[in-house]
Coordinates of C-alpha atoms in Angstrom, one line a residue:
M1 CA -0.2 0.0 -0.1
G2 CA 3.2 2.4 0.9
L3 CA 4.2 2.2 -3.0
I4 CA 0.7 3.2 -4.4
K5 CA 0.8 6.2 -2.2
K6 CA 4.6 7.3 -3.2
I7 CA 3.4 6.6 -6.7
L8 CA 0.1 8.8 -6.1
V9 CA 2.1 11.5 -4.2
I10 CA 4.5 11.6 -7.0
L11 CA 1.9 11.9 -9.8
I12 CA 0.1 14.6 -8.0
L13 CA 3.6 16.6 -7.5
V14 CA 4.4 16.1 -11.2
F15 CA 0.8 17.5 -12.2
S16 CA 1.1 20.3 -9.8
I17 CA 4.3 21.4 -11.1
V18 CA 3.1 21.1 -14.6
L19 CA -0.2 23.4 -13.7
I20 CA 2.1 25.8 -11.8
A21 CA 4.5 26.3 -14.7
A22 CA 1.7 26.5 -17.0
Y23 CA 0.1 29.4 -15.1
F24 CA 3.5 31.6 -15.5
M25 CA 3.9 30.6 -19.3
P26 CA 2.9 32.9 -22.1
K27 CA -0.8 32.3 -23.4
N28 CA -0.2 34.4 -26.5
Y29 CA 1.4 34.2 -29.9
A30 CA 2.1 36.3 -32.9
V31 CA 3.7 35.5 -36.1
E32 CA 4.2 37.6 -38.8
R33 CA 6.2 37.4 -42.3
E34 CA 6.7 39.9 -44.9
I35 CA 7.8 40.1 -48.6
T36 CA 8.5 43.0 -51.0
I37 CA 6.5 42.6 -54.4
N38 CA 7.2 44.8 -57.4
K39 CA 3.7 46.4 -57.7
P40 CA 2.0 49.6 -56.9
V41 CA 0.4 49.3 -53.3
D42 CA -3.0 49.8 -54.8
T43 CA -2.8 47.2 -57.2
V44 CA -1.2 44.7 -54.3
F45 CA -3.8 45.6 -51.6
N46 CA -6.8 45.4 -54.1
Y47 CA -6.0 41.9 -55.0
V48 CA -5.3 40.6 -51.4
K49 CA -8.5 42.3 -49.8
Y50 CA -10.6 39.9 -51.7
L51 CA -10.9 36.4 -49.7
K52 CA -11.6 34.4 -53.1
N53 CA -8.3 35.7 -54.2
Q54 CA -6.6 34.5 -50.9
N55 CA -7.4 31.2 -51.9
Q56 CA -5.1 31.5 -55.0
F57 CA -2.0 32.1 -52.8
S58 CA -2.7 30.6 -49.5
V59 CA -0.9 27.4 -48.9
W60 CA -3.5 26.0 -46.8
A61 CA -5.9 26.8 -49.4
N62 CA -3.9 24.5 -51.9
I63 CA -3.1 21.5 -49.7
D64 CA -6.5 20.3 -50.5
P65 CA -7.8 20.6 -54.1
K66 CA -11.1 19.0 -53.1
M67 CA -11.4 21.5 -50.5
K68 CA -15.1 22.9 -50.5
S69 CA -15.4 26.7 -50.0
T70 CA -18.1 29.0 -49.4
F71 CA -18.5 32.7 -49.5
K72 CA -20.8 35.1 -47.6
G73 CA -21.3 38.7 -47.8
V74 CA -19.9 41.2 -50.3
D75 CA -16.3 39.7 -50.9
G76 CA -13.7 42.3 -50.2
T77 CA -15.7 44.2 -47.5
V78 CA -16.2 44.2 -44.0
G79 CA -18.2 41.5 -42.8
A80 CA -17.5 39.1 -45.9
I81 CA -16.9 35.7 -44.7
S82 CA -14.7 32.6 -46.4
A83 CA -15.7 29.2 -45.1
W84 CA -13.7 26.1 -45.9
E85 CA -14.3 22.4 -45.3
S86 CA -11.7 19.5 -46.0
K87 CA -11.1 16.1 -44.9
V88 CA -7.4 16.8 -44.7
K89 CA -6.5 17.4 -41.3
E90 CA -4.0 20.2 -42.0
V91 CA -6.9 21.7 -43.5
G92 CA -9.8 21.1 -41.5
V93 CA -13.0 23.2 -41.2
G94 CA -13.1 26.8 -40.4
E95 CA -14.0 30.4 -41.5
Q96 CA -12.3 33.7 -42.0
E97 CA -14.2 36.8 -41.8
I98 CA -13.0 40.3 -42.8
T99 CA -13.4 42.8 -39.5
K100 CA -11.8 46.1 -40.7
I101 CA -10.4 47.7 -43.6
I102 CA -8.0 50.8 -43.8
P103 CA -7.6 51.0 -48.0
N104 CA -4.5 50.5 -49.4
S105 CA -3.1 49.6 -45.8
R106 CA -4.5 46.8 -43.9
L107 CA -6.9 44.4 -43.9
D108 CA -8.0 42.6 -40.6
F109 CA -9.5 39.5 -40.2
A110 CA -10.9 36.8 -37.5
L111 CA -10.1 33.2 -38.0
R112 CA -12.6 30.6 -36.6
F113 CA -11.3 27.0 -36.6
K114 CA -13.8 24.2 -35.9
E115 CA -12.2 21.0 -37.1
P116 CA -9.4 19.5 -36.1
M117 CA -9.7 21.8 -33.1
D118 CA -12.1 24.4 -31.9
D119 CA -9.9 27.7 -31.8
T120 CA -9.9 31.4 -32.9
A121 CA -7.1 33.7 -34.0
N122 CA -6.9 36.7 -35.7
G123 CA -5.2 37.8 -38.7
F124 CA -4.2 40.6 -40.8
M125 CA -2.4 41.7 -44.2
S126 CA -0.9 44.9 -44.4
T127 CA 0.7 46.8 -47.5
E128 CA 3.2 49.7 -47.5
S129 CA 4.4 51.6 -50.5
L130 CA 8.1 51.6 -50.7
G131 CA 8.1 54.1 -53.5
G132 CA 7.7 53.5 -57.4
N133 CA 6.3 50.1 -58.2
Q134 CA 7.2 48.4 -54.8
T135 CA 5.0 47.2 -51.8
K136 CA 5.9 45.9 -48.7
V137 CA 3.3 43.2 -47.7
K138 CA 3.2 41.9 -44.0
W139 CA 0.8 38.7 -42.9
G140 CA 0.3 37.9 -39.6
V141 CA -1.7 35.4 -37.1
N142 CA -2.0 36.0 -33.7
G143 CA -4.2 34.2 -30.7
V144 CA -4.4 32.8 -27.4
I145 CA -3.8 29.3 -26.2
P146 CA -6.1 28.7 -23.0
F147 CA -4.3 27.7 -19.5
P148 CA -3.3 25.0 -19.2
M149 CA -2.9 24.1 -22.6
N150 CA -0.3 26.7 -23.0
I151 CA 2.4 24.5 -21.4
M152 CA 2.7 23.2 -24.9
L153 CA 3.3 26.7 -26.7
P154 CA 7.1 26.2 -26.6
M155 CA 7.0 23.0 -27.8
M156 CA 4.5 23.8 -30.8
K157 CA 7.1 26.2 -32.2
M158 CA 4.0 28.2 -33.7
D159 CA 6.5 30.9 -35.2
Q160 CA 8.0 28.2 -37.1
M161 CA 4.8 26.1 -38.0
I162 CA 2.7 29.1 -39.0
G163 CA 5.8 31.3 -40.3
N164 CA 6.7 28.8 -42.8
D165 CA 3.2 28.8 -44.3
L166 CA 2.5 32.6 -44.4
Q167 CA 6.2 33.2 -46.1
K168 CA 5.3 30.4 -48.8
G169 CA 2.0 32.2 -49.1
L170 CA 3.6 35.3 -49.6
E171 CA 6.1 33.9 -51.9
N172 CA 3.1 32.5 -53.9
L173 CA 1.5 35.9 -53.8
K174 CA 4.6 37.4 -55.4
D175 CA 4.7 35.2 -58.0
Q176 CA 1.2 35.7 -58.7
M177 CA 1.7 39.8 -58.7
E178 CA 4.4 40.2 -60.7
Q179 CA 3.1 37.9 -63.5
K180 CA 0.3 40.1 -64.1

């Protein structure tokens, strides 16, 4: 009986230490990537503000060619929603809603993931004229991992996991924009 008590006490201690560590760990994450595109800012912004166009350069939209996409509202305006459904785990089920637009400058959106996990995040795309025909485009995503799951945040490597896909998407965007 003494052995079982010792094992139980050790398990409770380990569990307590994990919970205490999670309490002090960060809960927020933010990932950004940027690229320079050789096109004027208005041309680039007027392309990225449309959710249908984002499916053309987004890595996630291109993982599953059979992904079902639906659109609600007036694309390119606040309140427009792009929803997706895929059986591919990396794509899953969710939607993106435009929440704010600053013309030729910034597009904010809410991301609502339903499968394989229920989660929300915020994202943005910003454009900045670098003069002439050059535009700096930033793409970012940020969110919160709730306690006690935030203990996994350092191991999830969000910057690498999401960042690589954002960078590839920006490279796809650059290729598409510069070919037009």
